[in-house]
Coordinates of C-alpha atoms and ligand atoms in Angstrom, one line a residue:
M1 CA 0.0 0.0 0.0
K2 CA 1.3 3.4 -1.0
R3 CA 0.8 6.2 1.6
K4 CA -1.1 8.2 -1.0
L5 CA -3.9 5.6 -0.9
L6 CA -4.7 6.7 2.7
T7 CA -6.2 10.0 1.3
Y8 CA -8.9 8.0 -0.5
L9 CA -9.8 5.5 2.3
T10 CA -12.6 5.9 4.9
C11 CA -13.9 3.6 7.5
P12 CA -16.6 1.5 5.8
R13 CA -18.8 1.7 9.0
C14 CA -18.7 5.3 10.0
R15 CA -17.1 6.9 6.9
L16 CA -14.4 8.7 8.8
P17 CA -10.6 8.8 7.9
F18 CA -8.2 6.2 9.3
T19 CA -5.1 6.5 11.4
L20 CA -2.3 4.5 9.8
T21 CA 0.2 2.4 11.8
V22 CA 3.2 1.2 9.9
E23 CA 4.9 -2.0 11.0
R24 CA 7.0 -2.7 7.9
A25 CA 7.7 -0.5 4.9
E26 CA 9.9 -0.4 1.8
C27 CA 10.2 3.3 0.8
E28 CA 6.7 4.5 0.0
E29 CA 5.3 1.0 0.1
I30 CA 3.7 -0.1 3.4
L31 CA 3.9 -3.9 3.6
E32 CA 2.6 -4.6 7.0
G33 CA 0.5 -2.3 9.3
E34 CA -3.0 -1.4 10.4
L35 CA -5.7 1.1 9.6
D36 CA -7.6 2.2 12.7
C37 CA -10.8 4.1 13.0
A38 CA -10.7 6.4 16.0
S39 CA -14.5 6.8 15.9
C40 CA -15.8 3.2 15.9
S41 CA -12.6 1.3 16.9
A42 CA -12.7 -0.8 13.7
R43 CA -9.2 -2.1 12.8
F44 CA -8.2 -3.3 9.3
P45 CA -4.8 -5.0 8.7
I46 CA -2.4 -4.3 5.9
L47 CA -0.9 -7.7 5.0
R48 CA 1.7 -8.3 2.3
G49 CA 1.2 -4.8 1.0
I50 CA -2.6 -5.0 0.7
P51 CA -5.2 -3.3 3.1
R52 CA -7.8 -6.0 4.0
F53 CA -11.4 -5.0 4.5
L54 CA -13.0 -8.4 4.4
P55 CA -16.3 -8.4 6.2
P56 CA -16.6 -11.0 9.0
D57 CA -20.1 -12.1 7.8
L58 CA -19.4 -13.1 4.2
S59 CA -22.1 -15.4 2.8
A60 CA -21.2 -18.9 1.7
E61 CA -22.0 -17.9 -1.9
K62 CA -19.6 -15.0 -1.9
Q63 CA -16.9 -17.1 -0.2
A64 CA -17.3 -19.7 -3.0
T65 CA -17.2 -17.1 -5.7
A66 CA -14.1 -15.5 -4.2
A67 CA -12.4 -19.0 -3.9
A68 CA -13.1 -19.7 -7.6
F69 CA -11.7 -16.5 -9.0
G70 CA -8.9 -16.4 -6.4
Y71 CA -7.8 -19.8 -7.8
E72 CA -8.1 -18.6 -11.4
W73 CA -6.1 -15.4 -11.1
T74 CA -3.4 -16.6 -8.7
H75 CA -2.7 -19.6 -11.1
Y76 CA -3.0 -17.5 -14.3
S77 CA -1.5 -14.2 -13.2
E78 CA 0.4 -13.0 -16.3
I79 CA -0.5 -9.7 -18.0
T80 CA 0.0 -9.6 -21.7
E81 CA 0.1 -6.8 -24.4
A82 CA -3.1 -8.2 -25.9
D83 CA -4.9 -7.3 -22.7
Q84 CA -4.9 -3.6 -23.7
E85 CA -6.8 -4.1 -26.9
E86 CA -9.4 -6.3 -25.2
F87 CA -9.8 -3.8 -22.3
L88 CA -10.4 -0.9 -24.8
D89 CA -13.1 -3.0 -26.5
W90 CA -14.8 -3.9 -23.2
I91 CA -14.8 -0.2 -22.1
R92 CA -16.0 1.3 -25.4
P93 CA -17.1 4.0 -26.2
L94 CA -14.5 5.2 -23.7
T95 CA -10.9 5.4 -24.9
A96 CA -7.5 5.6 -23.2
A97 CA -7.7 9.4 -23.2
D98 CA -10.8 9.2 -20.9
F99 CA -8.6 7.9 -18.1
A100 CA -5.9 10.6 -18.2
G101 CA -5.7 12.6 -15.0
K102 CA -8.7 10.8 -13.5
V103 CA -9.2 9.0 -10.1
V104 CA -10.5 5.6 -11.1
L105 CA -12.1 2.6 -9.4
D106 CA -11.8 -0.9 -10.7
G107 CA -14.7 -2.9 -9.3
G108 CA -13.4 -6.4 -9.2
C109 CA -9.8 -6.2 -10.4
G110 CA -8.8 -9.9 -10.5
K111 CA -5.1 -10.2 -11.3
G112 CA -4.9 -6.4 -12.0
R113 CA -4.7 -6.4 -15.8
H114 CA -7.1 -3.5 -16.1
I115 CA -5.4 -1.5 -13.3
F116 CA -2.2 -2.0 -15.2
Q117 CA -3.7 -0.5 -18.4
V118 CA -5.5 2.4 -16.7
A119 CA -2.3 3.3 -14.8
R120 CA -0.4 3.4 -18.1
F121 CA -3.2 5.6 -19.7
G122 CA -2.2 8.3 -17.2
A123 CA -4.8 8.0 -14.5
A124 CA -4.1 10.2 -11.5
D125 CA -4.7 7.1 -9.4
V126 CA -6.5 3.8 -10.0
I127 CA -7.7 1.7 -7.1
G128 CA -8.5 -1.9 -7.8
I129 CA -10.8 -3.8 -5.3
D130 CA -11.4 -7.5 -5.2
L131 CA -12.9 -9.8 -2.6
S132 CA -10.8 -12.8 -3.6
D133 CA -7.2 -13.8 -3.2
A134 CA -6.7 -12.5 -6.8
V135 CA -5.4 -9.4 -5.0
E136 CA -2.2 -11.5 -4.2
A137 CA -1.6 -11.4 -8.0
A138 CA -2.9 -7.9 -8.7
Y139 CA -0.6 -6.3 -6.1
P140 CA 2.8 -7.7 -7.4
N141 CA 1.6 -7.1 -11.0
T142 CA 1.0 -3.3 -10.3
R143 CA 3.0 -2.2 -7.2
H144 CA 5.8 -0.8 -9.4
L145 CA 3.3 1.7 -10.9
P146 CA 3.2 4.9 -8.7
N147 CA -0.5 5.5 -9.5
A148 CA -1.8 1.9 -9.0
H149 CA -3.4 0.6 -5.7
V150 CA -5.0 -2.6 -4.7
I151 CA -7.3 -3.4 -1.7
Q152 CA -9.2 -6.5 -0.7
A153 CA -12.8 -5.5 -0.1
D154 CA -16.4 -6.4 -0.9
I155 CA -18.0 -4.3 -3.6
Y156 CA -21.2 -3.9 -1.5
N157 CA -19.3 -2.3 1.4
L158 CA -16.3 -0.3 0.1
P159 CA -14.1 1.9 2.3
F160 CA -14.6 5.1 0.3
L161 CA -16.8 8.2 0.1
A162 CA -17.2 9.3 -3.5
P163 CA -13.7 10.3 -4.7
F164 CA -13.9 8.7 -8.2
D165 CA -14.1 10.4 -11.5
L166 CA -14.7 7.1 -13.2
A167 CA -15.7 3.7 -11.9
Y168 CA -15.8 0.6 -14.0
S169 CA -16.4 -3.1 -13.6
I170 CA -15.5 -5.6 -16.3
G171 CA -16.9 -9.2 -16.1
V172 CA -17.6 -9.1 -12.4
I173 CA -21.1 -7.7 -11.6
H174 CA -22.8 -10.7 -13.2
H175 CA -21.1 -13.0 -10.7
L176 CA -22.6 -11.2 -7.7
P177 CA -25.6 -12.5 -5.8
D178 CA -27.5 -9.2 -6.5
P179 CA -25.9 -7.7 -9.6
K180 CA -28.0 -4.5 -9.7
Q181 CA -27.1 -3.7 -6.1
G182 CA -23.4 -4.3 -7.0
F183 CA -23.7 -1.8 -9.8
L184 CA -25.5 0.8 -7.6
S185 CA -22.8 0.3 -5.0
L186 CA -20.1 1.1 -7.6
V187 CA -21.9 4.2 -8.7
K188 CA -22.3 5.4 -5.1
H189 CA -18.6 6.1 -5.0
V190 CA -18.5 8.1 -8.2
K191 CA -18.3 11.9 -7.9
P192 CA -21.3 14.0 -9.2
G193 CA -20.4 14.5 -12.9
G194 CA -18.2 11.4 -12.9
R195 CA -18.8 8.3 -15.0
A196 CA -19.6 4.6 -14.4
S197 CA -18.9 1.9 -16.9
L198 CA -19.5 -1.9 -17.0
W199 CA -19.5 -5.0 -19.1
V200 CA -21.6 -8.0 -18.3
Y201 CA -22.7 -11.4 -19.8
G202 CA -25.8 -10.8 -22.0
K203 CA -29.1 -12.6 -21.6
E204 CA -29.5 -12.1 -25.3
G205 CA -27.2 -14.5 -27.3
N206 CA -26.4 -16.9 -24.5
A207 CA -29.5 -19.2 -24.4
W208 CA -27.3 -22.3 -25.2
I209 CA -24.9 -21.5 -22.4
E210 CA -27.8 -21.0 -20.0
N211 CA -29.5 -24.2 -21.2
L212 CA -26.5 -26.6 -21.8
V213 CA -23.4 -25.3 -19.9
D214 CA -25.0 -23.7 -16.8
P215 CA -26.6 -26.9 -15.4
V216 CA -23.1 -28.6 -15.6
R217 CA -21.5 -25.5 -14.0
I218 CA -24.0 -25.2 -11.3
H219 CA -24.3 -28.9 -10.3
V220 CA -20.8 -30.2 -11.2
T221 CA -17.9 -28.1 -12.1
S222 CA -18.4 -25.2 -9.6
R223 CA -18.5 -27.8 -6.8
L224 CA -15.4 -29.9 -7.8
P225 CA -11.9 -29.2 -6.3
K226 CA -10.5 -26.4 -8.5
F227 CA -7.7 -28.5 -9.8
L228 CA -10.2 -31.0 -11.3
T229 CA -12.2 -28.2 -12.9
Q230 CA -8.8 -27.0 -14.4
V231 CA -8.2 -30.5 -15.8
I232 CA -11.7 -30.6 -17.3
S233 CA -11.1 -27.2 -18.8
F234 CA -7.9 -28.4 -20.4
F235 CA -9.7 -31.3 -22.1
V236 CA -12.6 -29.1 -23.2
S237 CA -10.1 -26.6 -24.6
L238 CA -8.4 -29.1 -26.9
P239 CA -11.2 -29.4 -29.5
L240 CA -12.3 -25.8 -28.9
Y241 CA -8.7 -24.5 -29.6
A242 CA -8.6 -26.6 -32.8
A243 CA -11.9 -25.1 -33.9
L244 CA -10.8 -21.6 -33.1
K245 CA -7.5 -21.9 -35.1
L246 CA -8.8 -23.9 -38.0
L247 CA -12.3 -22.5 -38.5
Y248 CA -13.1 -19.3 -36.5
G249 CA -9.8 -17.6 -36.9
P250 CA -9.7 -17.9 -40.8
A251 CA -13.4 -17.0 -40.9
E252 CA -12.7 -13.8 -39.0
R253 CA -9.6 -12.8 -40.9
R254 CA -10.2 -13.7 -44.5
P255 CA -12.9 -11.6 -46.4
G256 CA -13.5 -14.5 -48.8
L257 CA -14.7 -16.6 -45.8
A258 CA -17.4 -14.2 -44.6
W259 CA -20.0 -16.9 -45.6
L260 CA -18.4 -19.3 -43.2
K261 CA -18.5 -16.7 -40.3
R262 CA -22.2 -16.3 -40.9
R263 CA -22.8 -20.1 -40.7
L264 CA -20.6 -21.0 -37.7
P265 CA -22.4 -21.3 -34.4
Y266 CA -21.7 -18.6 -31.8
S267 CA -19.4 -17.0 -34.3
G268 CA -19.6 -13.4 -33.0
Y269 CA -17.9 -14.4 -29.8
L270 CA -15.7 -17.3 -31.0
C271 CA -14.3 -15.3 -33.9
A272 CA -13.4 -12.5 -31.5
I273 CA -11.4 -14.9 -29.2
S274 CA -9.9 -16.9 -32.1
G275 CA -6.5 -15.2 -31.4
Y276 CA -6.3 -16.4 -27.8
S277 CA -3.3 -18.5 -26.9
F278 CA -4.0 -22.0 -25.6
A279 CA -3.6 -20.8 -22.0
E280 CA -5.9 -17.9 -22.4
N281 CA -8.4 -20.2 -24.0
M282 CA -8.2 -22.8 -21.2
W283 CA -8.5 -20.2 -18.4
N284 CA -11.5 -18.7 -20.3
V285 CA -13.2 -22.1 -20.2
F286 CA -12.2 -22.5 -16.5
D287 CA -13.7 -19.0 -15.8
Q288 CA -17.0 -20.2 -17.4
L289 CA -17.1 -23.5 -15.5
V290 CA -15.9 -22.5 -12.1
A291 CA -18.2 -19.7 -11.0
P292 CA -20.8 -20.7 -8.5
T293 CA -23.0 -17.7 -9.5
A294 CA -23.5 -16.3 -13.0
N295 CA -26.3 -14.0 -14.0
Y296 CA -27.2 -13.2 -17.6
I297 CA -28.3 -9.6 -17.9
S298 CA -30.7 -8.3 -20.5
E299 CA -30.5 -5.0 -22.3
A300 CA -33.7 -4.0 -20.5
E301 CA -32.1 -4.8 -17.1
M302 CA -29.0 -2.7 -18.1
K303 CA -31.3 0.2 -18.9
D304 CA -33.1 -0.2 -15.6
W305 CA -29.8 -0.2 -13.6
M306 CA -28.7 3.0 -15.4
A307 CA -32.1 4.6 -14.7
T308 CA -32.1 3.6 -11.0
A309 CA -28.6 5.1 -10.7
K310 CA -30.0 8.2 -12.3
L311 CA -27.2 8.2 -14.9
G312 CA -27.3 10.5 -17.9
E313 CA -25.7 10.3 -21.3
V314 CA -26.3 6.5 -21.2
R315 CA -24.7 4.5 -24.0
I316 CA -25.4 0.7 -24.1
S317 CA -24.0 -1.5 -26.8
Q318 CA -23.8 -5.2 -27.5
R319 CA -20.4 -6.9 -27.7
N320 CA -19.8 -10.0 -29.8
N321 CA -23.5 -10.7 -29.9
N322 CA -23.4 -12.2 -26.4
S323 CA -22.7 -9.4 -23.8
W324 CA -23.5 -5.8 -23.0
R325 CA -21.3 -2.9 -22.2
G326 CA -22.8 0.3 -20.8
T327 CA -21.7 3.7 -19.5
G328 CA -23.4 6.8 -18.1
V329 CA -22.7 10.0 -16.2
K330 CA -23.7 10.7 -12.7
P331 CA -25.7 13.9 -12.4
R332 CA -24.2 16.9 -10.8
E333 CA -25.8 17.9 -7.6
A334 CA -28.3 20.7 -7.8
Ligands
LIG1 ZN1 -15.3 3.6 11.9

């Protein structure tokens, strides 16, 4: 944790600033210590460089979700150059320039790949939050960046007031037990006039996943030991990888094969990921199979969330025919 992060943090119970106690530090980086609230006596440890705000009453469902994604991102922790292009597609119509000079919240940062991009885009500060052990990957992946921060916390109960110019959540909200409340919690921490942005699985275009894959995920693969789900993902990925490289990749790249792209099943999405490496492909399958909770969000629900949050300038667009991205601006106070 960098000392600068303290200026953004407030006690999640009484919303007052913390007193910082440093037990071990390396230059600006506090590795072990404690954040104390003088008002309510709440104490939150800083362990291995990361402030921990884990609520004591975490539901079994949230614990299982955190365990699933903690496993994924601590076993697949690399950040690649291709991550930038994918992030910019997830976040559209925003561009890299929209992050410059901004204070940014990443709601569900996983291994920190988006924090890494946003820090490089020139954000004043970007703070990634995650409930899971993925923070153990996100922190070493980003600690060298002076404007990048990582905390372990629950999106429903974050230790901030509303310091953010921009808050985004990519691929996370749909794994929450109550996705709409998760989105509203994210928006709560955005300044008036600031922006919220998200990407979620779509209800539209995913009927076969809901009907065929989800029963297997819910009843089998999300309940197995993670290593076994990883092994299953490996074997599922073998024929999928072959199809991506031999069919979907050429159909995507060669104009003469546009007819093939139209006929291949689920081609919007599978053509888009046809450039994935085998490892990316396998962990993408694992991601799909391991989650205890996955909600598929309709365009109408996205619109309802934006309206409930009273966001203006709302833009919602479909991505790869199977997911939604949306953004809107929080009104300025009267
Ligand atoms: Zn307090």
